[in-house]
Each structure stands twice: as structure tokens, then as C-alpha cells.
Amino acid sequence: MNINILHTTSIPAEYDVAIIPFFEDKQLLVSELSDTLTPYLAANDIFKGKEESTYIFTTVQNKKLVHYILAGLGNQKDFSAEILANSIGLALKAASAKKISHACVLLDNIKPDFLSEHHISSAAKASALGAYKFDKFLSDKKEDLHIDTITFVSSCDCAKSAVKNGAATADFITIARELVDEPANIMKPSLLAKRAKEVCEKAGLEIEIFNREDIAKLQMNAFLNVAKGSDEEPKLIVMRYHGNPSSNEITALVGKGLTYDSGGYSIKPTSSMLTMKSDMGGSAAVIGAMAAIAASAPKINIVGIVAACENMISGHAYLPGDILTSMSGKTIEIVNTDAEGRLTLADAITYAIRKENASRIVDICTLTGAAVVALSEEYAGIITKDTALWNDVEQASEKSLEPVWRMPINKALEKKNKSSVADLKNSGGRWGGCSSAGAFVGEFTEGKPWVHMDIAGTAFIETEKPYFRAGATGYGVHLLCELVKIWAEK
Ligand code: BES
Ligand code: MN
Ligand code: ZN
């Protein structure tokens, strides 16, 4: 997909489809199209400019078919970057049914006071994300999206950099989506490590990959126990970005990297297992974010950490009732082998603090079904004890258009993870499952500033969204990148 910008006040000479956004007042600012559009705008029952509505029609111009899509933005006072991104996404979806290759988006139909750089970059990002499809295994590729070029037309001075940034962000998000959509028979821990290496080499990032023997030497026993039921070798992936060499502060981004989660002996029902190739969505977000961070070059030090493995059943697998000693020294009673993600995260965080000198921790993970029950596919569940950090996450989320919701943590929720035979147990039970899982992870942060992001609902979706098909979303790539930018500027 080619996304470009035409910095002009007039409409381009050639296009197959023109997308024109309208508020409910249906004011036409692009006067060159007045003859073509006015009859449609005047007929009140055809198009009302309502949010998420589109109207498509076709004309013949110089013996060629030219399509027009009126894209509703709703009323002016509720307008936001998200509404614009959704409306452009939906319009491109409507266009995708036609055999057309070149779409243009006429942003000048929105008054400049309503448009910021953020609005335009969000629209560009959305249009690129909307074009993504995972069809590499389809022999008969559904050619349902023919558009290969989208031109944003805008006289706004910020449009050039906005479109460029939005399209670039989409490329980093696409890295994550491709990793997550790849099925688990292919996306093994070793392939995840290899892909991370390719991404880092391209981005100019340092990367170190540890194998089973190295992981054993580090005494990452919680991680190793989850991995040991599988024939696939676990990999510890460490990516480093040195943006502020004069500072000792290092922020760790720790991503859950279960390339498959069968549940282990606490086996999942088939229906829940079906999407468990996506259980490395957190690690994909970290890998995509590391590349995005390298490209935007903030003045901050970041280490990206992924403890990648599979949760499988075999004669070598860990068992309910086992007691492990984690890298931190804390002992853990295994009450459910399906609560594996927190075990891998525990050791990854201890590694971040003790071996990489991390002074601040963000973990991102497809950790609990409870997060999906509470927040559906709409919000990531965020846990942090520090309201200043929560405010930063909220601010980043406004930029990235990835919704977040703060989930509670307190002593009572932390107590759910207490065991009578070990320091901790790996499940606090069903009630408040998102919070108690987060609290378990928090036990390993050694009092450092910490943010936990449970993306079980948002990383991989069953119901399509205005600019996301069902499948991997790359949730977290943009959020982490914006969060890091906020911290770099503090
Ligand atoms: N990977 C799952 C969580 C998950 C569920 C991700 C749905 C994406 C969609 C995690 O490892 C898990 O199995 N969690 C258990 C924990 C329970 C056993 C305490 C869960 O949520 O059921
Ligand atoms: Mn599990
Ligand atoms: Zn899992």
C-alpha cells in the first residue's frame, strides 16, 4: 500500500475514487465538486453525514468510471481524531468492493480549525491498517481490496509530516500483526527470535538472544518450567536502544511471548485454544515498538525483553502442585499450569532489573481471560500503583487511539496470590482475575515504577473494527512508542 500526500488546495486530476468527509451540516468546501456532489447532498434521505455512515456512488467522466464516497463525521462538537480515522477506514472498506486502484481523501472538506497533525496522522495510520490482510496461506486470494495507492489531499501545512508519520506508525504496527497472525506451527520461539533479530538489524538496535542453556545459567526457573513441556527451545530475546547514554535510567518493556498456550496439564477447552497462537501479542508489541522507538529516536534508554516459549503437554511438562524457585528467589506453587504467562513475566522482569539494570518496568501481555470478560475487545486493562504513570498511559492512549482502562490493585487483591506452601501461588482464582494476575507480576518489580498492560482482549479480535479486520491488531506498538516519547520529554 502506497500512502502519499498532495499538498494542494485543488483536487487531483486523476483518481478512481474520491473520499469526501462531511459533518452533519453537509457543508461542501471543495467547490470544484459542487456540480457532482450537490444533488446527492441535497437529497436528504441519501446521506445525513452521521458518524460511521458512508454513501458511495459512481459517475462516468471522460468515458471512465469515477467513484465518490461521502464519509460521515457526525456533529462538529463531538469530532475527534478517532472519528476521522474510523470514517476514513469505513470509507475505504466501502471502496474495497470496487475494482479501483487509486483513492484520494479530500481533507480540505474539513475546516482547518478542526484538523490537527494528530487528526491527519491518525487518518493516514487508519487507512494503512485497514488495508492489512493475512492471506499468505490462501491459494485463491480474495482480491477484495484493490486499492494500491491512497493520496491524502490537504492544503494544511502539517499534512506532509502527519501523513508520513501515520503511515510509518502503521508499518511498525504491521510488524506486530504479521508476527501474531503467523500460526503456531510456524511461529516457534526460535522464529520469533529470528524475526526480532531481523527487525533490530534493520532498525539499528542491539539484540542478544539467549538459548535454553543460557536461560538455565541465569536460573530463570519459572520461565524454564513453563517451557519444558515443549520440544521447542525457549529463547530470551533482549533488544537495547541507547537513546540517552549520559543517563543511568533504563526503561524495560517486557512482552509476554507464548508462541502457543495449550494450557498445559490444566488444559484449555478446544474453543479457547483456537486463538492461542496470539499469546505472543505482548512480545510482538514490544518488537514493533522497539523498531518504532529507534525510528523516532527519543532521548531515553529502553530495553525490550521477551521470554519466548510454548506451553505444552508432555512427559517433561510442569504439573499442578509443583513448587518452583523463580530467578528472584521467590518460590511459587503451581496451582494451574494455564496461568503460565505470569511465570515467564516474573523471570523476565527479574532479568530486566538484575541483569539490565532496569529502573522502570512496563509489561504487556495477553494475560487473562478475565480482562476480556471485563473489557471485551475494546480496552486494555492497565494496572499501576502510581497515578502519575497512569496519567502518562492515558495521554499516550489519546495519541495512539488504543483505549485503556485502569484496573484496581490493593493489598486484598495481592493477598489472593499467597500460598500456604510457597511464597506465592500462580493463580488467585477466578474473581478479579485480571487484578490478581497483575498483582502477581507486580511481586517481581522490586518496588520500581511499574505499569502492567493486559491486552488479552485487544491484541487479537474476533469482531472487525472500522479499520481492523478480525485477527491481529498490533495493539500496544503505538501506545508503547507514545508512552516512551512522553517519558523521554520529562
Ligand atoms: N493466554 C491466556 C489468557 C488469554 C485468554 C489470552 C483469552 C487471550 C484470550 C492465559 O495464559 C491464561 O490461560 N489465563 C488463565 C488464567 C487462569 C488459569 C488463572 C485464564 O485467564 O483463564
Ligand atoms: Mn494460559
Ligand atoms: Zn497464556
Short mmCIF file of C-alpha atoms and ligand atoms in Angstrom, two decimals:
data_model
loop_
_atom_site.label_atom_id
_atom_site.label_comp_id
_atom_site.label_asym_id
_atom_site.label_seq_id
_atom_site.Cartn_x
_atom_site.Cartn_y
_atom_site.Cartn_z
CA MET A 1 0.00 0.00 0.00
CA ASN A 2 1.24 3.37 -1.07
CA ILE A 3 0.19 6.29 1.07
CA ASN A 4 1.12 9.76 -0.05
CA ILE A 5 0.21 13.37 0.37
CA LEU A 6 -0.65 16.04 -2.14
CA HIS A 7 -0.14 19.44 -0.58
CA THR A 8 -2.52 21.49 -2.67
CA THR A 9 -5.82 23.32 -2.49
CA SER A 10 -7.27 21.79 -5.66
CA ILE A 11 -8.36 18.22 -6.26
CA PRO A 12 -6.06 15.91 -8.22
CA ALA A 13 -6.58 15.45 -11.96
CA GLU A 14 -6.75 11.66 -11.81
CA TYR A 15 -8.30 9.28 -9.30
CA ASP A 16 -10.60 6.27 -9.23
CA VAL A 17 -12.35 7.14 -6.03
CA ALA A 18 -12.59 10.36 -4.06
CA ILE A 19 -13.47 10.15 -0.38
CA ILE A 20 -15.03 13.34 0.96
CA PRO A 21 -15.64 13.69 4.70
CA PHE A 22 -18.74 15.61 5.85
CA PHE A 23 -20.14 16.76 9.14
CA GLU A 24 -23.91 16.56 9.59
CA ASP A 25 -24.27 20.10 8.19
CA LYS A 26 -23.05 18.63 4.88
CA GLN A 27 -21.15 21.77 4.00
CA LEU A 28 -19.19 21.33 0.79
CA LEU A 29 -15.89 23.20 0.97
CA VAL A 30 -14.28 21.56 -2.06
CA SER A 31 -16.16 23.75 -4.52
CA GLU A 32 -14.73 22.04 -7.61
CA LEU A 33 -17.00 19.08 -6.85
CA SER A 34 -20.12 21.14 -6.43
CA ASP A 35 -21.77 20.01 -9.72
CA THR A 36 -21.07 16.35 -8.98
CA LEU A 37 -21.98 16.27 -5.29
CA THR A 38 -24.68 18.88 -4.70
CA PRO A 39 -27.60 16.75 -5.92
CA TYR A 40 -26.59 13.95 -3.56
CA LEU A 41 -26.10 16.32 -0.66
CA ALA A 42 -29.44 17.99 -1.33
CA ALA A 43 -31.36 14.71 -1.29
CA ASN A 44 -31.72 14.49 2.44
CA ASP A 45 -32.60 10.83 2.71
CA ILE A 46 -29.46 9.68 0.87
CA PHE A 47 -26.70 10.84 3.19
CA LYS A 48 -27.00 12.63 6.50
CA GLY A 49 -23.34 12.93 7.47
CA LYS A 50 -23.91 10.73 10.52
CA GLU A 51 -20.88 9.25 12.25
CA GLU A 52 -19.80 5.90 10.76
CA SER A 53 -22.11 6.30 7.74
CA THR A 54 -20.90 6.19 4.14
CA TYR A 55 -22.59 6.75 0.82
CA ILE A 56 -20.97 5.55 -2.39
CA PHE A 57 -21.98 6.41 -5.96
CA THR A 58 -20.40 6.16 -9.37
CA THR A 59 -20.24 8.65 -12.23
CA VAL A 60 -18.91 8.48 -15.78
CA GLN A 61 -16.25 11.06 -16.56
CA ASN A 62 -14.45 11.04 -19.93
CA LYS A 63 -15.78 7.51 -20.54
CA LYS A 64 -14.19 6.36 -17.27
CA LEU A 65 -15.93 5.26 -14.08
CA VAL A 66 -15.18 7.53 -11.14
CA HIS A 67 -16.48 6.70 -7.67
CA TYR A 68 -17.32 9.08 -4.85
CA ILE A 69 -17.68 8.19 -1.21
CA LEU A 70 -19.31 10.59 1.20
CA ALA A 71 -17.97 9.80 4.65
CA GLY A 72 -19.97 10.92 7.69
CA LEU A 73 -18.22 12.53 10.66
CA GLY A 74 -21.27 13.24 12.84
CA ASN A 75 -21.63 16.61 14.52
CA GLN A 76 -18.79 19.08 14.81
CA LYS A 77 -18.72 19.38 18.57
CA ASP A 78 -18.00 15.67 19.12
CA PHE A 79 -15.36 15.47 16.40
CA SER A 80 -12.08 13.72 17.23
CA ALA A 81 -9.10 12.08 15.55
CA GLU A 82 -10.69 8.73 16.31
CA ILE A 83 -13.90 9.68 14.49
CA LEU A 84 -11.91 10.80 11.46
CA ALA A 85 -9.78 7.63 11.47
CA ASN A 86 -12.89 5.44 11.75
CA SER A 87 -14.72 7.28 8.98
CA ILE A 88 -11.78 7.05 6.57
CA GLY A 89 -11.38 3.37 7.49
CA LEU A 90 -15.05 2.67 6.79
CA ALA A 91 -14.98 4.62 3.53
CA LEU A 92 -12.00 2.61 2.31
CA LYS A 93 -13.84 -0.56 3.28
CA ALA A 94 -16.78 0.60 1.17
CA ALA A 95 -14.40 1.34 -1.69
CA SER A 96 -12.70 -2.03 -1.44
CA ALA A 97 -15.61 -3.80 -3.12
CA LYS A 98 -14.94 -1.92 -6.37
CA LYS A 99 -12.16 -2.58 -8.86
CA ILE A 100 -10.29 0.58 -8.12
CA SER A 101 -6.64 1.22 -7.50
CA HIS A 102 -6.23 4.89 -6.63
CA ALA A 103 -8.17 6.53 -3.81
CA CYS A 104 -7.87 10.12 -2.76
CA VAL A 105 -9.07 11.57 0.53
CA LEU A 106 -10.11 15.22 0.28
CA LEU A 107 -9.28 16.51 3.75
CA ASP A 108 -9.92 20.11 2.74
CA ASN A 109 -13.61 19.41 3.09
CA ILE A 110 -12.95 19.74 6.82
CA LYS A 111 -12.26 23.29 8.05
CA PRO A 112 -8.60 23.71 9.07
CA ASP A 113 -9.58 24.65 12.65
CA PHE A 114 -10.89 21.12 13.10
CA LEU A 115 -7.75 19.41 11.86
CA SER A 116 -4.51 18.95 13.76
CA GLU A 117 -1.43 16.99 12.82
CA HIS A 118 -2.75 14.28 15.15
CA HIS A 119 -6.03 14.03 13.20
CA ILE A 120 -4.27 13.68 9.87
CA SER A 121 -1.66 11.19 11.05
CA SER A 122 -4.44 9.11 12.64
CA ALA A 123 -6.32 9.07 9.34
CA ALA A 124 -3.19 8.02 7.45
CA LYS A 125 -2.43 5.32 10.00
CA ALA A 126 -6.00 4.03 9.83
CA SER A 127 -6.00 3.84 6.05
CA ALA A 128 -2.80 1.77 6.05
CA LEU A 129 -4.01 -0.51 8.85
CA GLY A 130 -7.33 -1.01 7.07
CA ALA A 131 -5.53 -2.37 4.04
CA TYR A 132 -3.74 -5.10 6.02
CA LYS A 133 -4.75 -8.68 5.36
CA PHE A 134 -3.38 -12.04 6.37
CA ASP A 135 -3.83 -14.05 3.18
CA LYS A 136 -0.45 -15.72 2.63
CA PHE A 137 -1.97 -19.18 3.04
CA LEU A 138 -4.93 -18.59 0.71
CA SER A 139 -4.41 -20.18 -2.71
CA ASP A 140 -7.34 -18.21 -4.02
CA LYS A 141 -6.51 -14.76 -2.73
CA LYS A 142 -9.69 -12.80 -2.33
CA GLU A 143 -8.89 -9.67 -4.26
CA ASP A 144 -11.30 -7.71 -2.17
CA LEU A 145 -9.06 -4.75 -1.68
CA HIS A 146 -7.82 -3.40 -4.96
CA ILE A 147 -6.69 -0.03 -3.75
CA ASP A 148 -2.93 0.23 -4.01
CA THR A 149 -2.48 3.97 -3.60
CA ILE A 150 -4.16 6.36 -1.20
CA THR A 151 -3.47 10.05 -1.69
CA PHE A 152 -4.35 12.44 1.08
CA VAL A 153 -5.11 15.83 -0.40
CA SER A 154 -4.72 18.71 2.01
CA SER A 155 -3.64 22.33 1.95
CA CYS A 156 -2.72 22.10 5.64
CA ASP A 157 0.99 22.74 6.28
CA CYS A 158 1.29 19.94 8.79
CA ALA A 159 -0.21 17.37 6.43
CA LYS A 160 3.03 16.25 4.88
CA SER A 161 4.75 15.15 8.08
CA ALA A 162 1.45 13.92 9.54
CA VAL A 163 0.77 11.52 6.67
CA LYS A 164 4.37 10.35 6.65
CA ASN A 165 4.33 9.68 10.41
CA GLY A 166 0.93 7.99 10.35
CA ALA A 167 1.96 5.66 7.53
CA ALA A 168 5.27 4.88 9.27
CA THR A 169 3.49 4.05 12.53
CA ALA A 170 1.22 1.69 10.59
CA ASP A 171 4.29 -0.08 9.21
CA PHE A 172 5.58 -0.74 12.75
CA ILE A 173 2.15 -1.95 13.83
CA THR A 174 2.13 -4.24 10.80
CA ILE A 175 5.36 -5.88 12.01
CA ALA A 176 3.49 -6.95 15.16
CA ARG A 177 0.35 -8.07 13.32
CA GLU A 178 2.33 -10.30 10.99
CA LEU A 179 4.11 -11.93 13.93
CA VAL A 180 0.82 -12.59 15.74
CA ASP A 181 -1.17 -13.82 12.73
CA GLU A 182 1.52 -16.38 11.83
CA PRO A 183 0.23 -19.76 13.07
CA ALA A 184 1.99 -21.54 15.93
CA ASN A 185 3.23 -24.39 13.73
CA ILE A 186 5.48 -21.79 12.12
CA MET A 187 5.89 -19.06 14.74
CA LYS A 188 8.01 -21.02 17.25
CA PRO A 189 10.17 -19.25 19.87
CA SER A 190 13.23 -19.60 17.62
CA LEU A 191 11.44 -17.97 14.67
CA LEU A 192 10.19 -15.16 16.92
CA ALA A 193 13.81 -14.58 17.97
CA LYS A 194 14.98 -14.66 14.35
CA ARG A 195 12.31 -12.14 13.31
CA ALA A 196 13.21 -9.90 16.26
CA LYS A 197 16.83 -10.04 15.10
CA GLU A 198 15.86 -9.02 11.57
CA VAL A 199 13.77 -6.14 12.90
CA CYS A 200 16.61 -4.97 15.19
CA GLU A 201 19.23 -5.18 12.46
CA LYS A 202 17.07 -3.07 10.19
CA ALA A 203 16.36 -0.56 12.96
CA GLY A 204 19.96 -0.35 14.15
CA LEU A 205 19.18 -1.83 17.58
CA GLU A 206 21.39 -4.06 19.67
CA ILE A 207 19.98 -7.56 20.20
CA GLU A 208 21.05 -10.55 22.27
CA ILE A 209 19.35 -13.94 22.14
CA PHE A 210 19.76 -16.48 24.96
CA ASN A 211 19.12 -20.22 24.44
CA ARG A 212 17.97 -22.87 26.93
CA GLU A 213 21.43 -23.35 28.41
CA ASP A 214 21.92 -19.59 28.93
CA ILE A 215 18.46 -19.31 30.48
CA ALA A 216 19.29 -22.16 32.87
CA LYS A 217 22.55 -20.42 33.85
CA LEU A 218 20.53 -17.30 34.65
CA GLN A 219 18.36 -19.52 36.90
CA MET A 220 15.18 -18.38 35.19
CA ASN A 221 13.38 -21.42 36.58
CA ALA A 222 9.83 -20.11 36.40
CA PHE A 223 10.31 -19.40 32.69
CA LEU A 224 12.08 -22.74 32.11
CA ASN A 225 9.31 -24.70 33.83
CA VAL A 226 6.68 -23.28 31.51
CA ALA A 227 8.91 -24.10 28.52
CA LYS A 228 9.88 -27.62 29.49
CA GLY A 229 6.79 -29.43 28.23
CA SER A 230 7.69 -28.42 24.68
CA ASP A 231 10.27 -29.79 22.25
CA GLU A 232 10.88 -26.23 21.09
CA GLU A 233 13.77 -24.41 22.68
CA PRO A 234 12.81 -21.33 24.70
CA LYS A 235 14.50 -18.05 23.77
CA LEU A 236 15.17 -14.99 25.85
CA ILE A 237 15.24 -12.02 23.50
CA VAL A 238 16.88 -8.79 24.68
CA MET A 239 16.78 -5.67 22.50
CA ARG A 240 18.57 -2.48 23.52
CA TYR A 241 18.11 1.14 22.50
CA HIS A 242 20.62 3.61 23.94
CA GLY A 243 18.97 6.98 23.35
CA ASN A 244 20.45 8.74 26.39
CA PRO A 245 23.93 7.38 27.16
CA SER A 246 24.53 10.02 29.85
CA SER A 247 21.64 8.70 31.95
CA ASN A 248 21.56 5.60 34.17
CA GLU A 249 17.79 5.33 33.87
CA ILE A 250 16.63 2.37 31.79
CA THR A 251 13.02 1.57 30.98
CA ALA A 252 12.24 -2.09 30.35
CA LEU A 253 9.42 -3.11 28.01
CA VAL A 254 8.65 -6.73 28.83
CA GLY A 255 6.37 -8.64 26.45
CA LYS A 256 4.68 -11.98 27.06
CA GLY A 257 5.90 -14.34 24.35
CA LEU A 258 3.93 -17.59 24.48
CA THR A 259 4.03 -18.70 20.85
CA TYR A 260 1.35 -21.19 21.87
CA ASP A 261 -0.66 -21.71 25.04
CA SER A 262 -2.41 -25.07 25.22
CA GLY A 263 -2.90 -24.56 28.95
CA GLY A 264 -0.54 -27.43 29.72
CA TYR A 265 -1.95 -30.15 32.04
CA SER A 266 -4.61 -27.65 33.14
CA ILE A 267 -5.62 -27.99 29.51
CA LYS A 268 -7.83 -25.46 27.76
CA PRO A 269 -11.07 -26.44 26.04
CA THR A 270 -10.67 -26.56 22.22
CA SER A 271 -12.60 -23.34 21.67
CA SER A 272 -10.26 -21.36 23.95
CA MET A 273 -7.18 -22.96 22.41
CA LEU A 274 -8.13 -21.90 18.89
CA THR A 275 -6.65 -18.40 19.09
CA MET A 276 -3.73 -19.17 21.37
CA LYS A 277 -1.17 -18.54 18.62
CA SER A 278 -1.85 -14.93 19.63
CA ASP A 279 -0.42 -15.44 23.12
CA MET A 280 2.77 -13.72 22.00
CA GLY A 281 0.88 -10.50 21.24
CA GLY A 282 2.72 -8.66 24.03
CA SER A 283 6.11 -9.64 22.65
CA ALA A 284 5.03 -8.61 19.13
CA ALA A 285 4.02 -5.22 20.54
CA VAL A 286 7.43 -4.83 22.18
CA ILE A 287 9.30 -5.83 19.00
CA GLY A 288 7.23 -3.44 16.86
CA ALA A 289 7.60 -0.68 19.46
CA MET A 290 11.38 -1.10 19.65
CA ALA A 291 11.57 -0.52 15.88
CA ALA A 292 9.23 2.48 16.14
CA ILE A 293 11.24 3.91 19.03
CA ALA A 294 14.52 3.53 17.12
CA ALA A 295 12.95 5.41 14.20
CA SER A 296 11.68 8.31 16.32
CA ALA A 297 14.96 8.50 18.29
CA PRO A 298 13.77 9.75 21.70
CA LYS A 299 16.39 10.70 24.32
CA ILE A 300 15.84 7.73 26.64
CA ASN A 301 17.27 4.25 27.24
CA ILE A 302 14.98 1.32 26.52
CA VAL A 303 15.47 -2.41 26.84
CA GLY A 304 12.90 -4.72 25.24
CA ILE A 305 12.66 -8.18 26.79
CA VAL A 306 10.78 -11.27 25.63
CA ALA A 307 10.82 -14.67 27.34
CA ALA A 308 9.54 -16.77 24.41
CA CYS A 309 8.33 -20.35 24.76
CA GLU A 310 5.39 -22.73 24.26
CA ASN A 311 3.07 -24.04 26.98
CA MET A 312 2.62 -27.71 26.06
CA ILE A 313 1.81 -31.12 27.50
CA SER A 314 4.36 -33.94 27.56
CA GLY A 315 6.21 -36.23 29.94
CA HIS A 316 8.52 -33.28 30.58
CA ALA A 317 5.84 -30.69 31.33
CA TYR A 318 5.37 -28.95 34.67
CA LEU A 319 2.43 -30.04 36.78
CA PRO A 320 -0.23 -28.62 39.06
CA GLY A 321 1.15 -28.91 42.59
CA ASP A 322 4.77 -28.29 41.57
CA ILE A 323 6.75 -25.74 43.59
CA LEU A 324 9.36 -23.69 41.70
CA THR A 325 12.04 -21.25 42.70
CA SER A 326 11.95 -18.24 40.38
CA MET A 327 15.03 -16.26 39.33
CA SER A 328 14.18 -13.72 42.05
CA GLY A 329 14.40 -16.42 44.72
CA LYS A 330 10.67 -16.26 45.44
CA THR A 331 9.07 -19.71 45.47
CA ILE A 332 5.86 -20.35 43.54
CA GLU A 333 3.25 -23.06 43.97
CA ILE A 334 1.77 -24.04 40.61
CA VAL A 335 -1.98 -24.33 41.10
CA ASN A 336 -2.82 -24.03 37.41
CA THR A 337 -0.43 -24.67 34.51
CA ASP A 338 -2.60 -22.40 32.34
CA ALA A 339 -1.53 -19.40 34.43
CA GLU A 340 1.84 -19.59 32.67
CA GLY A 341 2.26 -16.08 31.34
CA ARG A 342 2.86 -14.52 34.76
CA LEU A 343 5.63 -17.08 35.41
CA THR A 344 7.51 -16.13 32.25
CA LEU A 345 6.97 -12.43 33.01
CA ALA A 346 8.19 -12.83 36.60
CA ASP A 347 11.61 -14.07 35.47
CA ALA A 348 11.77 -11.65 32.53
CA ILE A 349 11.22 -8.76 34.96
CA THR A 350 13.82 -10.07 37.42
CA TYR A 351 16.22 -10.37 34.50
CA ALA A 352 15.39 -6.78 33.45
CA ILE A 353 16.13 -5.43 36.94
CA ARG A 354 19.12 -7.54 37.94
CA LYS A 355 20.91 -8.01 34.62
CA GLU A 356 19.86 -4.98 32.57
CA ASN A 357 19.62 -2.51 35.48
CA ALA A 358 16.09 -1.51 34.56
CA SER A 359 14.81 1.35 36.71
CA ARG A 360 11.23 1.35 35.37
CA ILE A 361 9.13 -1.57 34.13
CA VAL A 362 6.29 -1.82 31.63
CA ASP A 363 4.93 -5.28 30.97
CA ILE A 364 2.48 -6.00 28.16
CA CYS A 365 0.76 -9.35 27.88
CA THR A 366 -2.23 -11.39 26.75
CA LEU A 367 -2.52 -12.44 30.38
CA THR A 368 -6.11 -13.15 31.42
CA GLY A 369 -9.49 -14.19 30.11
CA ALA A 370 -10.79 -12.07 32.98
CA ALA A 371 -9.53 -8.93 31.21
CA VAL A 372 -11.58 -9.94 28.15
CA VAL A 373 -14.67 -10.60 30.28
CA ALA A 374 -14.33 -7.18 31.91
CA LEU A 375 -13.26 -5.05 28.95
CA SER A 376 -14.17 -7.06 25.84
CA GLU A 377 -12.01 -6.39 22.79
CA GLU A 378 -12.29 -2.65 23.46
CA TYR A 379 -9.81 -1.74 26.20
CA ALA A 380 -6.51 -2.96 27.56
CA GLY A 381 -6.59 -3.39 31.34
CA ILE A 382 -3.92 -1.23 32.96
CA ILE A 383 -2.56 -1.75 36.45
CA THR A 384 -0.19 0.63 38.19
CA LYS A 385 0.12 1.86 41.74
CA ASP A 386 1.35 5.23 40.52
CA THR A 387 -1.32 7.66 39.33
CA ALA A 388 1.28 9.85 37.59
CA LEU A 389 2.23 6.83 35.46
CA TRP A 390 -1.44 6.11 34.78
CA ASN A 391 -1.86 9.70 33.57
CA ASP A 392 1.07 9.19 31.18
CA VAL A 393 -0.53 5.99 29.84
CA GLU A 394 -3.84 7.79 29.33
CA GLN A 395 -2.09 10.59 27.46
CA ALA A 396 -0.25 8.08 25.25
CA SER A 397 -3.53 6.30 24.58
CA GLU A 398 -5.14 9.52 23.36
CA LYS A 399 -2.35 9.80 20.82
CA SER A 400 -2.36 6.16 19.73
CA LEU A 401 -6.16 5.70 19.73
CA GLU A 402 -5.67 2.45 21.63
CA PRO A 403 -8.16 2.54 24.52
CA VAL A 404 -7.01 1.85 28.08
CA TRP A 405 -8.91 1.26 31.32
CA ARG A 406 -7.37 1.33 34.77
CA MET A 407 -7.95 -1.85 36.80
CA PRO A 408 -7.62 -1.94 40.58
CA ILE A 409 -4.80 -3.28 42.72
CA ASN A 410 -4.66 -3.28 46.52
CA LYS A 411 -3.48 -5.43 49.43
CA ALA A 412 -6.59 -7.65 49.38
CA LEU A 413 -6.08 -8.42 45.68
CA GLU A 414 -2.37 -9.03 46.29
CA LYS A 415 -3.24 -11.43 49.11
CA LYS A 416 -5.07 -13.71 46.67
CA ASN A 417 -1.66 -14.87 45.41
CA LYS A 418 -0.44 -16.05 48.83
CA SER A 419 0.20 -19.79 49.13
CA SER A 420 0.42 -21.93 52.27
CA VAL A 421 3.36 -23.95 50.89
CA ALA A 422 5.31 -21.33 48.91
CA ASP A 423 5.81 -17.57 48.81
CA LEU A 424 3.21 -17.22 46.08
CA LYS A 425 0.80 -19.32 44.06
CA ASN A 426 0.39 -18.71 40.35
CA SER A 427 -3.36 -18.13 40.39
CA GLY A 428 -5.50 -16.13 42.77
CA GLY A 429 -8.67 -17.71 41.42
CA ARG A 430 -11.39 -16.53 39.08
CA TRP A 431 -12.70 -13.47 40.88
CA GLY A 432 -10.83 -10.31 40.00
CA GLY A 433 -8.58 -12.44 37.79
CA CYS A 434 -7.14 -9.52 35.83
CA SER A 435 -6.13 -7.71 39.01
CA SER A 436 -4.71 -10.72 40.86
CA ALA A 437 -2.69 -11.76 37.78
CA GLY A 438 -1.34 -8.22 37.54
CA ALA A 439 -0.58 -8.25 41.27
CA PHE A 440 1.39 -11.48 40.82
CA VAL A 441 3.54 -9.82 38.15
CA GLY A 442 3.96 -6.81 40.44
CA GLU A 443 5.55 -9.04 43.10
CA PHE A 444 8.67 -9.17 40.93
CA THR A 445 9.11 -5.44 40.25
CA GLU A 446 11.18 -4.82 43.42
CA GLY A 447 9.41 -1.52 44.11
CA LYS A 448 10.39 0.06 40.77
CA PRO A 449 7.88 2.28 38.95
CA TRP A 450 5.71 -0.21 37.08
CA VAL A 451 2.88 -0.33 34.54
CA HIS A 452 1.09 -3.55 33.61
CA MET A 453 -0.92 -3.82 30.38
CA ASP A 454 -3.25 -6.81 29.91
CA ILE A 455 -4.03 -6.91 26.19
CA ALA A 456 -5.78 -10.31 26.11
CA GLY A 457 -8.87 -8.68 24.59
CA THR A 458 -7.29 -6.17 22.25
CA ALA A 459 -4.33 -8.00 20.66
CA PHE A 460 -6.41 -10.38 18.58
CA ILE A 461 -10.04 -9.63 17.75
CA GLU A 462 -12.94 -11.72 16.51
CA THR A 463 -15.15 -8.76 15.58
CA GLU A 464 -13.83 -6.38 12.96
CA LYS A 465 -13.47 -2.66 13.68
CA PRO A 466 -13.69 0.32 11.31
CA TYR A 467 -10.04 -0.09 10.31
CA PHE A 468 -9.16 -3.52 11.70
CA ARG A 469 -10.15 -6.84 10.23
CA ALA A 470 -10.67 -9.79 12.57
CA GLY A 471 -7.28 -11.14 13.68
CA ALA A 472 -4.14 -9.47 14.98
CA THR A 473 -4.33 -5.74 15.71
CA GLY A 474 -0.77 -4.90 16.72
CA TYR A 475 -2.26 -3.30 19.84
CA GLY A 476 0.43 -1.73 22.01
CA VAL A 477 3.05 -0.83 19.40
CA HIS A 478 1.85 2.75 19.07
CA LEU A 479 0.87 3.03 22.75
CA LEU A 480 4.34 2.00 23.97
CA CYS A 481 6.01 4.28 21.46
CA GLU A 482 3.96 7.30 22.58
CA LEU A 483 4.50 6.44 26.25
CA VAL A 484 8.25 6.30 25.72
CA LYS A 485 8.12 9.67 23.91
CA ILE A 486 6.28 11.21 26.87
CA TRP A 487 8.89 9.85 29.28
CA ALA A 488 11.78 10.97 27.08
CA GLU A 489 10.49 14.54 27.22
CA LYS A 490 10.14 14.63 31.01
N1 BES B 1 -3.19 -16.71 27.46
C1 BES B 1 -4.18 -16.85 28.45
C2 BES B 1 -5.11 -15.64 28.56
C3 BES B 1 -5.96 -15.29 27.37
C4 BES B 1 -7.31 -15.61 27.35
C5 BES B 1 -5.44 -14.57 26.31
C6 BES B 1 -8.09 -15.26 26.27
C7 BES B 1 -6.21 -14.22 25.23
C8 BES B 1 -7.54 -14.55 25.20
C9 BES B 1 -3.55 -17.08 29.83
O1 BES B 1 -2.34 -17.74 29.81
C10 BES B 1 -4.50 -17.91 30.62
O2 BES B 1 -4.70 -19.03 30.24
N2 BES B 1 -5.04 -17.36 31.70
C11 BES B 1 -5.95 -18.06 32.53
C12 BES B 1 -5.52 -17.84 33.95
C13 BES B 1 -6.26 -18.70 34.95
C14 BES B 1 -5.87 -20.14 34.76
C15 BES B 1 -5.92 -18.24 36.34
C16 BES B 1 -7.35 -17.53 32.27
O3 BES B 1 -7.49 -16.33 32.11
O4 BES B 1 -8.27 -18.33 32.21
MN MN B 2 -2.60 -19.87 29.86
ZN ZN B 3 -1.23 -17.58 28.07
#
